[in-house]
PDB file of C-alpha atoms and ligand atoms in Angstrom:
ATOM      1  CA  UNK A   1     -19.890 122.453 -54.268  1.00 95.00           C
ATOM      2  CA  UNK A   2     -17.329 125.240 -54.045  1.00 98.00           C
ATOM      3  CA  UNK A   3     -18.479 128.749 -54.954  1.00 98.00           C
ATOM      4  CA  UNK A   4     -16.172 131.631 -55.860  1.00 98.00           C
ATOM      5  CA  UNK A   5     -17.650 135.145 -55.517  1.00 98.00           C
ATOM      6  CA  UNK A   6     -15.654 137.945 -57.167  1.00 98.00           C
ATOM      7  CA  UNK A   7     -16.273 141.542 -56.065  1.00 97.00           C
ATOM      8  CA  UNK A   8     -17.518 140.079 -52.794  1.00 97.00           C
ATOM      9  CA  UNK A   9     -16.978 143.300 -50.818  1.00 96.00           C
ATOM     10  CA  UNK A  10     -19.249 145.372 -53.055  1.00 95.00           C
ATOM     11  CA  UNK A  11     -22.860 146.307 -52.374  1.00 95.00           C
ATOM     12  CA  UNK A  12     -24.390 143.156 -53.863  1.00 97.00           C
ATOM     13  CA  UNK A  13     -21.341 140.987 -53.139  1.00 97.00           C
ATOM     14  CA  UNK A  14     -21.573 141.585 -49.386  1.00 95.00           C
ATOM     15  CA  UNK A  15     -25.220 140.562 -49.194  1.00 96.00           C
ATOM     16  CA  UNK A  16     -24.991 137.766 -51.775  1.00 98.00           C
ATOM     17  CA  UNK A  17     -21.983 136.123 -50.097  1.00 97.00           C
ATOM     18  CA  UNK A  18     -23.895 136.042 -46.799  1.00 97.00           C
ATOM     19  CA  UNK A  19     -26.956 134.567 -48.535  1.00 98.00           C
ATOM     20  CA  UNK A  20     -24.812 131.908 -50.250  1.00 98.00           C
ATOM     21  CA  UNK A  21     -23.102 131.033 -46.948  1.00 98.00           C
ATOM     22  CA  UNK A  22     -26.522 130.670 -45.287  1.00 97.00           C
ATOM     23  CA  UNK A  23     -27.805 128.475 -48.068  1.00 98.00           C
ATOM     24  CA  UNK A  24     -24.830 126.253 -48.894  1.00 98.00           C
ATOM     25  CA  UNK A  25     -22.623 126.506 -45.776  1.00 97.00           C
ATOM     26  CA  UNK A  26     -19.697 128.810 -45.008  1.00 96.00           C
ATOM     27  CA  UNK A  27     -17.052 126.321 -46.077  1.00 96.00           C
ATOM     28  CA  UNK A  28     -18.471 126.220 -49.592  1.00 97.00           C
ATOM     29  CA  UNK A  29     -18.237 129.959 -50.307  1.00 98.00           C
ATOM     30  CA  UNK A  30     -14.924 131.634 -51.178  1.00 98.00           C
ATOM     31  CA  UNK A  31     -15.190 135.415 -51.258  1.00 98.00           C
ATOM     32  CA  UNK A  32     -12.679 137.449 -53.226  1.00 98.00           C
ATOM     33  CA  UNK A  33     -12.063 141.112 -53.862  1.00 97.00           C
ATOM     34  CA  UNK A  34      -9.252 143.479 -54.793  1.00 97.00           C
ATOM     35  CA  UNK A  35      -9.541 145.040 -51.307  1.00 94.00           C
ATOM     36  CA  UNK A  36      -9.628 143.287 -47.951  1.00 93.00           C
ATOM     37  CA  UNK A  37     -13.055 143.132 -46.270  1.00 91.00           C
ATOM     38  CA  UNK A  38     -13.826 145.502 -43.389  1.00 88.00           C
ATOM     39  CA  UNK A  39     -15.224 142.546 -41.442  1.00 84.00           C
ATOM     40  CA  UNK A  40     -14.152 138.970 -42.043  1.00 80.00           C
ATOM     41  CA  UNK A  41     -17.360 136.970 -42.321  1.00 86.00           C
ATOM     42  CA  UNK A  42     -16.159 133.793 -44.027  1.00 91.00           C
ATOM     43  CA  UNK A  43     -13.430 132.474 -46.309  1.00 95.00           C
ATOM     44  CA  UNK A  44     -11.699 135.267 -48.220  1.00 97.00           C
ATOM     45  CA  UNK A  45      -8.905 135.598 -50.792  1.00 97.00           C
ATOM     46  CA  UNK A  46      -7.452 138.747 -52.320  1.00 97.00           C
ATOM     47  CA  UNK A  47      -8.034 138.744 -56.073  1.00 98.00           C
ATOM     48  CA  UNK A  48      -7.401 141.352 -58.756  1.00 98.00           C
ATOM     49  CA  UNK A  49      -9.716 140.357 -61.586  1.00 98.00           C
ATOM     50  CA  UNK A  50      -7.107 141.501 -64.131  1.00 98.00           C
ATOM     51  CA  UNK A  51      -4.652 138.913 -62.816  1.00 98.00           C
ATOM     52  CA  UNK A  52      -5.760 135.903 -64.851  1.00 98.00           C
ATOM     53  CA  UNK A  53      -3.067 133.637 -63.470  1.00 98.00           C
ATOM     54  CA  UNK A  54      -4.193 134.362 -59.922  1.00 98.00           C
ATOM     55  CA  UNK A  55      -7.847 133.634 -60.832  1.00 98.00           C
ATOM     56  CA  UNK A  56      -6.685 130.268 -62.224  1.00 98.00           C
ATOM     57  CA  UNK A  57      -4.772 129.526 -59.007  1.00 98.00           C
ATOM     58  CA  UNK A  58      -7.803 130.351 -56.853  1.00 98.00           C
ATOM     59  CA  UNK A  59     -10.076 128.171 -59.020  1.00 98.00           C
ATOM     60  CA  UNK A  60      -7.610 125.282 -58.674  1.00 98.00           C
ATOM     61  CA  UNK A  61      -6.718 125.762 -55.000  1.00 97.00           C
ATOM     62  CA  UNK A  62     -10.364 125.784 -53.941  1.00 97.00           C
ATOM     63  CA  UNK A  63     -11.594 123.281 -56.567  1.00 98.00           C
ATOM     64  CA  UNK A  64     -14.230 125.823 -57.558  1.00 98.00           C
ATOM     65  CA  UNK A  65     -17.410 124.485 -59.182  1.00 98.00           C
ATOM     66  CA  UNK A  66     -19.491 127.697 -59.491  1.00 98.00           C
ATOM     67  CA  UNK A  67     -18.563 131.345 -59.999  1.00 98.00           C
ATOM     68  CA  UNK A  68     -20.588 134.463 -59.177  1.00 98.00           C
ATOM     69  CA  UNK A  69     -18.628 137.107 -61.064  1.00 98.00           C
ATOM     70  CA  UNK A  70     -19.622 140.424 -59.490  1.00 98.00           C
ATOM     71  CA  UNK A  71     -16.354 142.386 -59.776  1.00 98.00           C
ATOM     72  CA  UNK A  72     -17.017 145.524 -61.830  1.00 97.00           C
ATOM     73  CA  UNK A  73     -16.757 149.313 -61.897  1.00 97.00           C
ATOM     74  CA  UNK A  74     -20.259 150.863 -61.927  1.00 97.00           C
ATOM     75  CA  UNK A  75     -21.858 153.518 -64.112  1.00 96.00           C
ATOM     76  CA  UNK A  76     -20.791 156.766 -62.435  1.00 96.00           C
ATOM     77  CA  UNK A  77     -17.244 155.857 -61.393  1.00 96.00           C
ATOM     78  CA  UNK A  78     -16.853 154.120 -64.755  1.00 96.00           C
ATOM     79  CA  UNK A  79     -17.024 157.448 -66.574  1.00 97.00           C
ATOM     80  CA  UNK A  80     -13.942 158.727 -64.728  1.00 96.00           C
ATOM     81  CA  UNK A  81     -11.693 156.246 -66.502  1.00 97.00           C
ATOM     82  CA  UNK A  82     -13.375 154.560 -69.488  1.00 98.00           C
ATOM     83  CA  UNK A  83     -10.404 152.415 -70.650  1.00 98.00           C
ATOM     84  CA  UNK A  84      -9.881 151.056 -67.121  1.00 98.00           C
ATOM     85  CA  UNK A  85     -13.621 150.367 -66.746  1.00 98.00           C
ATOM     86  CA  UNK A  86     -13.679 148.477 -70.031  1.00 98.00           C
ATOM     87  CA  UNK A  87     -10.601 146.500 -69.031  1.00 98.00           C
ATOM     88  CA  UNK A  88     -11.911 145.519 -65.581  1.00 98.00           C
ATOM     89  CA  UNK A  89     -15.491 144.850 -66.661  1.00 98.00           C
ATOM     90  CA  UNK A  90     -14.964 143.133 -69.992  1.00 97.00           C
ATOM     91  CA  UNK A  91     -11.532 141.544 -69.796  1.00 97.00           C
ATOM     92  CA  UNK A  92     -12.262 140.373 -66.244  1.00 98.00           C
ATOM     93  CA  UNK A  93     -15.356 138.593 -67.550  1.00 98.00           C
ATOM     94  CA  UNK A  94     -13.481 137.086 -70.517  1.00 98.00           C
ATOM     95  CA  UNK A  95     -10.879 135.577 -68.161  1.00 98.00           C
ATOM     96  CA  UNK A  96     -13.649 134.093 -66.014  1.00 98.00           C
ATOM     97  CA  UNK A  97     -15.474 132.618 -69.018  1.00 98.00           C
ATOM     98  CA  UNK A  98     -12.309 131.191 -70.565  1.00 98.00           C
ATOM     99  CA  UNK A  99     -11.061 129.659 -67.300  1.00 98.00           C
ATOM    100  CA  UNK A 100     -14.558 128.308 -66.575  1.00 98.00           C
ATOM    101  CA  UNK A 101     -14.568 126.412 -69.879  1.00 98.00           C
ATOM    102  CA  UNK A 102     -10.993 125.136 -69.360  1.00 98.00           C
ATOM    103  CA  UNK A 103     -11.833 123.869 -65.879  1.00 96.00           C
ATOM    104  CA  UNK A 104     -15.319 122.580 -66.637  1.00 94.00           C
ATOM    105  CA  UNK A 105     -16.900 124.909 -64.052  1.00 97.00           C
ATOM    106  CA  UNK A 106     -20.537 123.881 -63.584  1.00 96.00           C
ATOM    107  CA  UNK A 107     -22.220 127.316 -63.514  1.00 98.00           C
ATOM    108  CA  UNK A 108     -21.286 130.980 -63.890  1.00 98.00           C
ATOM    109  CA  UNK A 109     -23.410 133.967 -62.816  1.00 98.00           C
ATOM    110  CA  UNK A 110     -22.877 137.333 -64.531  1.00 98.00           C
ATOM    111  CA  UNK A 111     -24.838 140.385 -63.377  1.00 98.00           C
ATOM    112  CA  UNK A 112     -25.914 142.661 -66.173  1.00 98.00           C
ATOM    113  CA  UNK A 113     -27.861 145.862 -65.615  1.00 98.00           C
ATOM    114  CA  UNK A 114     -30.476 148.356 -66.749  1.00 98.00           C
ATOM    115  CA  UNK A 115     -27.454 150.415 -67.882  1.00 98.00           C
ATOM    116  CA  UNK A 116     -27.378 148.331 -71.099  1.00 98.00           C
ATOM    117  CA  UNK A 117     -30.414 150.320 -72.255  1.00 97.00           C
ATOM    118  CA  UNK A 118     -30.232 153.651 -74.059  1.00 95.00           C
ATOM    119  CA  UNK A 119     -32.173 155.893 -76.374  1.00 90.00           C
ATOM    120  CA  UNK A 120     -33.067 153.083 -78.768  1.00 91.00           C
ATOM    121  CA  UNK A 121     -34.998 151.344 -75.980  1.00 94.00           C
ATOM    122  CA  UNK A 122     -38.670 151.944 -75.088  1.00 94.00           C
ATOM    123  CA  UNK A 123     -38.604 153.613 -71.661  1.00 95.00           C
ATOM    124  CA  UNK A 124     -41.786 152.237 -70.164  1.00 96.00           C
ATOM    125  CA  UNK A 125     -42.115 148.476 -69.603  1.00 97.00           C
ATOM    126  CA  UNK A 126     -38.882 147.915 -71.503  1.00 97.00           C
ATOM    127  CA  UNK A 127     -39.215 144.584 -73.331  1.00 97.00           C
ATOM    128  CA  UNK A 128     -36.685 141.752 -73.012  1.00 97.00           C
ATOM    129  CA  UNK A 129     -35.309 141.931 -76.558  1.00 95.00           C
ATOM    130  CA  UNK A 130     -34.550 145.501 -77.611  1.00 95.00           C
ATOM    131  CA  UNK A 131     -31.775 147.281 -79.481  1.00 93.00           C
ATOM    132  CA  UNK A 132     -29.078 148.241 -76.961  1.00 95.00           C
ATOM    133  CA  UNK A 133     -27.199 151.513 -77.376  1.00 95.00           C
ATOM    134  CA  UNK A 134     -25.813 152.306 -73.903  1.00 97.00           C
ATOM    135  CA  UNK A 135     -24.344 155.734 -73.179  1.00 97.00           C
ATOM    136  CA  UNK A 136     -21.879 154.768 -70.423  1.00 98.00           C
ATOM    137  CA  UNK A 137     -18.772 152.626 -70.658  1.00 98.00           C
ATOM    138  CA  UNK A 138     -20.236 150.516 -67.837  1.00 98.00           C
ATOM    139  CA  UNK A 139     -23.377 149.907 -69.927  1.00 98.00           C
ATOM    140  CA  UNK A 140     -21.237 149.157 -73.001  1.00 98.00           C
ATOM    141  CA  UNK A 141     -19.138 146.653 -71.082  1.00 98.00           C
ATOM    142  CA  UNK A 142     -22.219 144.922 -69.652  1.00 98.00           C
ATOM    143  CA  UNK A 143     -23.999 144.809 -73.046  1.00 98.00           C
ATOM    144  CA  UNK A 144     -20.873 143.254 -74.592  1.00 98.00           C
ATOM    145  CA  UNK A 145     -20.558 140.975 -71.573  1.00 98.00           C
ATOM    146  CA  UNK A 146     -24.094 139.702 -72.204  1.00 98.00           C
ATOM    147  CA  UNK A 147     -23.094 138.883 -75.791  1.00 98.00           C
ATOM    148  CA  UNK A 148     -20.003 137.031 -74.592  1.00 98.00           C
ATOM    149  CA  UNK A 149     -22.083 134.991 -72.134  1.00 98.00           C
ATOM    150  CA  UNK A 150     -24.487 134.086 -74.930  1.00 98.00           C
ATOM    151  CA  UNK A 151     -21.505 133.126 -77.120  1.00 98.00           C
ATOM    152  CA  UNK A 152     -19.838 130.918 -74.488  1.00 98.00           C
ATOM    153  CA  UNK A 153     -23.138 129.130 -73.840  1.00 98.00           C
ATOM    154  CA  UNK A 154     -23.643 128.601 -77.566  1.00 97.00           C
ATOM    155  CA  UNK A 155     -20.109 127.590 -78.567  1.00 98.00           C
ATOM    156  CA  UNK A 156     -18.810 125.868 -75.444  1.00 98.00           C
ATOM    157  CA  UNK A 157     -22.025 124.810 -73.738  1.00 97.00           C
ATOM    158  CA  UNK A 158     -21.016 126.817 -70.663  1.00 98.00           C
ATOM    159  CA  UNK A 159     -23.894 127.064 -68.170  1.00 98.00           C
ATOM    160  CA  UNK A 160     -23.759 130.821 -67.721  1.00 98.00           C
ATOM    161  CA  UNK A 161     -26.737 132.749 -66.358  1.00 98.00           C
ATOM    162  CA  UNK A 162     -27.347 136.516 -66.336  1.00 98.00           C
ATOM    163  CA  UNK A 163     -29.788 139.012 -64.838  1.00 98.00           C
ATOM    164  CA  UNK A 164     -30.205 142.669 -65.704  1.00 98.00           C
ATOM    165  CA  UNK A 165     -30.258 144.051 -62.165  1.00 98.00           C
ATOM    166  CA  UNK A 166     -32.164 147.284 -61.597  1.00 98.00           C
ATOM    167  CA  UNK A 167     -30.869 149.681 -58.910  1.00 98.00           C
ATOM    168  CA  UNK A 168     -30.583 147.616 -55.730  1.00 98.00           C
ATOM    169  CA  UNK A 169     -31.471 148.866 -52.258  1.00 97.00           C
ATOM    170  CA  UNK A 170     -30.653 146.996 -49.083  1.00 96.00           C
ATOM    171  CA  UNK A 171     -29.693 147.617 -45.465  1.00 94.00           C
ATOM    172  CA  UNK A 172     -26.696 145.247 -45.565  1.00 90.00           C
ATOM    173  CA  UNK A 173     -24.254 147.447 -47.459  1.00 88.00           C
ATOM    174  CA  UNK A 174     -23.702 150.873 -48.959  1.00 89.00           C
ATOM    175  CA  UNK A 175     -23.795 151.374 -52.708  1.00 89.00           C
ATOM    176  CA  UNK A 176     -20.705 152.776 -54.415  1.00 88.00           C
ATOM    177  CA  UNK A 177     -19.989 154.276 -57.812  1.00 94.00           C
ATOM    178  CA  UNK A 178     -23.439 153.892 -59.352  1.00 96.00           C
ATOM    179  CA  UNK A 179     -26.242 156.177 -60.485  1.00 97.00           C
ATOM    180  CA  UNK A 180     -28.944 154.451 -58.447  1.00 97.00           C
ATOM    181  CA  UNK A 181     -26.886 154.852 -55.223  1.00 96.00           C
ATOM    182  CA  UNK A 182     -29.090 157.748 -54.091  1.00 97.00           C
ATOM    183  CA  UNK A 183     -31.882 155.285 -53.279  1.00 97.00           C
ATOM    184  CA  UNK A 184     -29.652 153.640 -50.637  1.00 97.00           C
ATOM    185  CA  UNK A 185     -27.990 156.830 -49.353  1.00 97.00           C
ATOM    186  CA  UNK A 186     -31.353 158.557 -48.845  1.00 98.00           C
ATOM    187  CA  UNK A 187     -32.299 156.098 -46.067  1.00 97.00           C
ATOM    188  CA  UNK A 188     -29.041 156.568 -44.152  1.00 97.00           C
ATOM    189  CA  UNK A 189     -29.288 160.361 -44.409  1.00 97.00           C
ATOM    190  CA  UNK A 190     -32.983 160.363 -43.445  1.00 96.00           C
ATOM    191  CA  UNK A 191     -32.317 158.380 -40.275  1.00 95.00           C
ATOM    192  CA  UNK A 192     -29.060 160.094 -39.314  1.00 94.00           C
ATOM    193  CA  UNK A 193     -29.696 163.711 -40.358  1.00 95.00           C
ATOM    194  CA  UNK A 194     -33.391 164.004 -41.339  1.00 96.00           C
ATOM    195  CA  UNK A 195     -32.311 165.522 -44.641  1.00 97.00           C
ATOM    196  CA  UNK A 196     -30.916 164.412 -48.008  1.00 98.00           C
ATOM    197  CA  UNK A 197     -29.552 166.291 -51.006  1.00 98.00           C
ATOM    198  CA  UNK A 198     -30.274 164.154 -54.045  1.00 98.00           C
ATOM    199  CA  UNK A 199     -27.968 164.102 -57.077  1.00 98.00           C
ATOM    200  CA  UNK A 200     -30.881 163.240 -59.414  1.00 98.00           C
ATOM    201  CA  UNK A 201     -33.844 165.494 -60.197  1.00 98.00           C
ATOM    202  CA  UNK A 202     -37.153 164.865 -58.357  1.00 98.00           C
ATOM    203  CA  UNK A 203     -38.965 163.174 -61.251  1.00 98.00           C
ATOM    204  CA  UNK A 204     -36.192 160.804 -62.451  1.00 98.00           C
ATOM    205  CA  UNK A 205     -37.991 157.474 -62.412  1.00 98.00           C
ATOM    206  CA  UNK A 206     -35.771 154.370 -62.517  1.00 98.00           C
ATOM    207  CA  UNK A 207     -36.276 150.614 -62.106  1.00 98.00           C
ATOM    208  CA  UNK A 208     -35.252 149.516 -58.589  1.00 98.00           C
ATOM    209  CA  UNK A 209     -35.366 146.386 -56.432  1.00 98.00           C
ATOM    210  CA  UNK A 210     -35.088 145.494 -52.757  1.00 98.00           C
ATOM    211  CA  UNK A 211     -31.938 143.468 -51.989  1.00 98.00           C
ATOM    212  CA  UNK A 212     -33.919 140.490 -50.676  1.00 98.00           C
ATOM    213  CA  UNK A 213     -35.681 140.222 -54.049  1.00 98.00           C
ATOM    214  CA  UNK A 214     -32.383 140.597 -55.939  1.00 98.00           C
ATOM    215  CA  UNK A 215     -30.739 137.827 -53.902  1.00 98.00           C
ATOM    216  CA  UNK A 216     -33.731 135.540 -54.341  1.00 98.00           C
ATOM    217  CA  UNK A 217     -33.770 136.243 -58.112  1.00 98.00           C
ATOM    218  CA  UNK A 218     -30.070 135.363 -58.312  1.00 98.00           C
ATOM    219  CA  UNK A 219     -30.342 132.149 -56.341  1.00 98.00           C
ATOM    220  CA  UNK A 220     -33.571 131.069 -58.078  1.00 98.00           C
ATOM    221  CA  UNK A 221     -31.978 131.690 -61.472  1.00 98.00           C
ATOM    222  CA  UNK A 222     -28.872 129.713 -60.520  1.00 98.00           C
ATOM    223  CA  UNK A 223     -30.873 126.818 -59.060  1.00 98.00           C
ATOM    224  CA  UNK A 224     -33.361 126.554 -61.943  1.00 98.00           C
ATOM    225  CA  UNK A 225     -32.972 123.484 -64.167  1.00 97.00           C
ATOM    226  CA  UNK A 226     -30.706 124.371 -67.086  1.00 96.00           C
ATOM    227  CA  UNK A 227     -33.398 123.714 -69.718  1.00 96.00           C
ATOM    228  CA  UNK A 228     -35.510 126.542 -68.235  1.00 97.00           C
ATOM    229  CA  UNK A 229     -32.729 129.053 -68.864  1.00 98.00           C
ATOM    230  CA  UNK A 230     -33.483 129.665 -72.501  1.00 97.00           C
ATOM    231  CA  UNK A 231     -31.674 133.026 -72.579  1.00 97.00           C
ATOM    232  CA  UNK A 232     -27.988 133.195 -71.791  1.00 97.00           C
ATOM    233  CA  UNK A 233     -27.805 136.982 -72.060  1.00 96.00           C
ATOM    234  CA  UNK A 234     -29.385 139.115 -69.317  1.00 96.00           C
ATOM    235  CA  UNK A 235     -32.927 138.411 -68.166  1.00 98.00           C
ATOM    236  CA  UNK A 236     -34.990 141.546 -67.468  1.00 98.00           C
ATOM    237  CA  UNK A 237     -36.194 141.485 -63.863  1.00 98.00           C
ATOM    238  CA  UNK A 238     -38.464 144.064 -62.309  1.00 96.00           C
ATOM    239  CA  UNK A 239     -38.978 145.025 -58.671  1.00 96.00           C
ATOM    240  CA  UNK A 240     -40.513 148.485 -58.316  1.00 95.00           C
ATOM    241  CA  UNK A 241     -39.988 151.783 -60.153  1.00 97.00           C
ATOM    242  CA  UNK A 242     -39.950 155.161 -58.461  1.00 98.00           C
ATOM    243  CA  UNK A 243     -38.511 158.673 -58.596  1.00 98.00           C
ATOM    244  CA  UNK A 244     -36.610 160.552 -55.844  1.00 98.00           C
ATOM    245  CA  UNK A 245     -39.726 162.555 -54.931  1.00 98.00           C
ATOM    246  CA  UNK A 246     -41.788 159.376 -54.616  1.00 98.00           C
ATOM    247  CA  UNK A 247     -39.304 157.592 -52.351  1.00 98.00           C
ATOM    248  CA  UNK A 248     -38.858 160.783 -50.307  1.00 98.00           C
ATOM    249  CA  UNK A 249     -42.597 160.977 -49.734  1.00 97.00           C
ATOM    250  CA  UNK A 250     -42.692 157.297 -48.710  1.00 98.00           C
ATOM    251  CA  UNK A 251     -39.797 157.830 -46.271  1.00 98.00           C
ATOM    252  CA  UNK A 252     -41.657 160.878 -44.905  1.00 97.00           C
ATOM    253  CA  UNK A 253     -44.425 158.533 -43.701  1.00 97.00           C
ATOM    254  CA  UNK A 254     -41.893 156.937 -41.312  1.00 96.00           C
ATOM    255  CA  UNK A 255     -39.596 159.901 -40.629  1.00 95.00           C
ATOM    256  CA  UNK A 256     -42.022 162.823 -40.286  1.00 93.00           C
ATOM    257  CA  UNK A 257     -39.445 165.658 -40.297  1.00 94.00           C
ATOM    258  CA  UNK A 258     -37.561 164.297 -43.302  1.00 97.00           C
ATOM    259  CA  UNK A 259     -36.716 166.872 -45.965  1.00 97.00           C
ATOM    260  CA  UNK A 260     -35.047 166.602 -49.357  1.00 98.00           C
ATOM    261  CA  UNK A 261     -33.535 169.001 -51.825  1.00 97.00           C
ATOM    262  CA  UNK A 262     -32.055 168.418 -55.240  1.00 98.00           C
ATOM    263  CA  UNK A 263     -28.659 169.170 -56.781  1.00 98.00           C
ATOM    264  CA  UNK A 264     -28.495 167.081 -59.970  1.00 97.00           C
ATOM    265  CA  UNK A 265     -24.946 166.375 -61.193  1.00 97.00           C
ATOM    266  CA  UNK A 266     -23.431 164.357 -64.076  1.00 96.00           C
ATOM    267  CA  UNK A 267     -25.335 161.271 -62.906  1.00 97.00           C
ATOM    268  CA  UNK A 268     -28.602 162.918 -63.999  1.00 98.00           C
ATOM    269  CA  UNK A 269     -27.595 162.496 -67.638  1.00 97.00           C
ATOM    270  CA  UNK A 270     -26.742 158.834 -67.058  1.00 97.00           C
ATOM    271  CA  UNK A 271     -30.097 158.195 -65.366  1.00 97.00           C
ATOM    272  CA  UNK A 272     -31.922 160.015 -68.176  1.00 96.00           C
ATOM    273  CA  UNK A 273     -30.440 157.584 -70.704  1.00 96.00           C
ATOM    274  CA  UNK A 274     -31.916 154.554 -68.884  1.00 97.00           C
ATOM    275  CA  UNK A 275     -35.477 153.294 -68.805  1.00 96.00           C
ATOM    276  CA  UNK A 276     -38.228 153.844 -66.236  1.00 97.00           C
ATOM    277  CA  UNK A 277     -39.799 150.430 -65.847  1.00 97.00           C
ATOM    278  CA  UNK A 278     -39.084 146.886 -66.986  1.00 97.00           C
ATOM    279  CA  UNK A 279     -41.167 144.136 -68.558  1.00 97.00           C
ATOM    280  CA  UNK A 280     -39.924 140.937 -66.933  1.00 98.00           C
ATOM    281  CA  UNK A 281     -42.508 138.556 -68.411  1.00 98.00           C
ATOM    282  CA  UNK A 282     -39.778 136.388 -69.998  1.00 98.00           C
ATOM    283  CA  UNK A 283     -38.086 135.726 -66.627  1.00 98.00           C
ATOM    284  CA  UNK A 284     -41.502 135.005 -65.107  1.00 98.00           C
ATOM    285  CA  UNK A 285     -42.340 132.553 -67.902  1.00 98.00           C
ATOM    286  CA  UNK A 286     -38.948 130.793 -68.108  1.00 98.00           C
ATOM    287  CA  UNK A 287     -37.980 130.279 -64.465  1.00 98.00           C
ATOM    288  CA  UNK A 288     -40.885 131.615 -62.437  1.00 97.00           C
ATOM    289  CA  UNK A 289     -39.570 135.000 -61.273  1.00 97.00           C
ATOM    290  CA  UNK A 290     -41.942 137.116 -59.122  1.00 97.00           C
ATOM    291  CA  UNK A 291     -40.848 140.112 -57.029  1.00 97.00           C
ATOM    292  CA  UNK A 292     -42.162 140.473 -53.472  1.00 97.00           C
ATOM    293  CA  UNK A 293     -41.308 144.082 -52.571  1.00 98.00           C
ATOM    294  CA  UNK A 294     -43.061 147.225 -53.802  1.00 97.00           C
ATOM    295  CA  UNK A 295     -42.006 150.735 -52.725  1.00 98.00           C
ATOM    296  CA  UNK A 296     -44.033 150.902 -49.458  1.00 98.00           C
ATOM    297  CA  UNK A 297     -42.959 147.412 -48.334  1.00 98.00           C
ATOM    298  CA  UNK A 298     -39.311 148.060 -49.204  1.00 98.00           C
ATOM    299  CA  UNK A 299     -39.294 151.427 -47.414  1.00 98.00           C
ATOM    300  CA  UNK A 300     -40.821 149.962 -44.274  1.00 97.00           C
ATOM    301  CA  UNK A 301     -38.309 147.104 -44.186  1.00 97.00           C
ATOM    302  CA  UNK A 302     -35.286 149.346 -44.897  1.00 97.00           C
ATOM    303  CA  UNK A 303     -36.289 151.713 -42.120  1.00 96.00           C
ATOM    304  CA  UNK A 304     -36.901 149.009 -39.566  1.00 95.00           C
ATOM    305  CA  UNK A 305     -33.605 147.241 -40.404  1.00 95.00           C
ATOM    306  CA  UNK A 306     -31.566 150.457 -40.323  1.00 96.00           C
ATOM    307  CA  UNK A 307     -33.305 151.696 -37.182  1.00 92.00           C
ATOM    308  CA  UNK A 308     -32.115 148.560 -35.405  1.00 90.00           C
ATOM    309  CA  UNK A 309     -28.603 149.504 -36.426  1.00 85.00           C
ATOM    310  CA  UNK A 310     -28.688 153.221 -35.679  1.00 82.00           C
ATOM    311  CA  UNK A 311     -30.658 153.195 -32.434  1.00 72.00           C
TER     312      UNK A 311
HETATM  313  N1  LIG B   1     -26.796 150.289 -59.943  1.00 92.50           N
HETATM  314  C1  LIG B   1     -26.019 150.416 -61.148  1.00 92.50           C
HETATM  315  C2  LIG B   1     -25.498 151.781 -61.314  1.00 92.50           C
HETATM  316  O1  LIG B   1     -26.148 152.685 -60.880  1.00 92.50           O
HETATM  317  C3  LIG B   1     -26.854 150.067 -62.347  1.00 92.50           C
HETATM  318  O2  LIG B   1     -26.674 148.726 -62.603  1.00 92.50           O
HETATM  319  O3  LIG B   1     -24.485 151.955 -61.910  1.00 92.50           O
END
């Protein structure tokens, strides 16, 4: 087994690479990113996802058998340069899928997102199969990416597996470029400064998930027998849903002097186009998904993990 992780220095990439190293052994995990890592934790190669020839070389040099393709530009940063976001997110994926078929790669993981949803989607308990009309280029690229994954599974029998990640919150890494980033930043600000200014309004409820759940969902999906994976586009997965005022009040139980104020910016409009909660019954039925962390449990764990770091 030889696993290539693209976008390995990102928020999920950092934590997922460590989880994959723990599970399969350091020698079997090749991390890659367009930027060098701040800390070298395992095997690493520089890789620009737009350089298809270089991806091919890496796949051949390391005899890669599985790919976790995380490299992407997220929802907020994506709006700064839509053509570049489309190019990185969609053409990067197409290179991965095409090279995976050519090289008979065993499995590919593609993270999709709640950003595929839009105003055509029911906002509460969003069902698995709904019309998708995303309002960000990131959401558009991920919705198209889901279709391409479905197509490659159908036409080329590629074993590609996708999850629609909610906002992910973990102590391992900072979020960057997304709309759900506030839910990570708020913990760091609470513990360092006792105060946070939130870029979303107090009642903006979004689907979220603790990192440990997201990593377990990813690994469980990838390890499930292929016949259980009846959908090759993104599976809905749910962790917990909350608004900034709800998480602030939960943090206040651990950090008594914590205060929050609100200065919504352009990310408010992005968040408003997404849904509030997710129906993940299909993932539960097909491959046995169950989340473990609700808001109180996640808050407690985040605070104890970050306290260890800051104290
Ligand atoms: N966390 C992502 C973002 O906010 C959503 O997938 O862009």
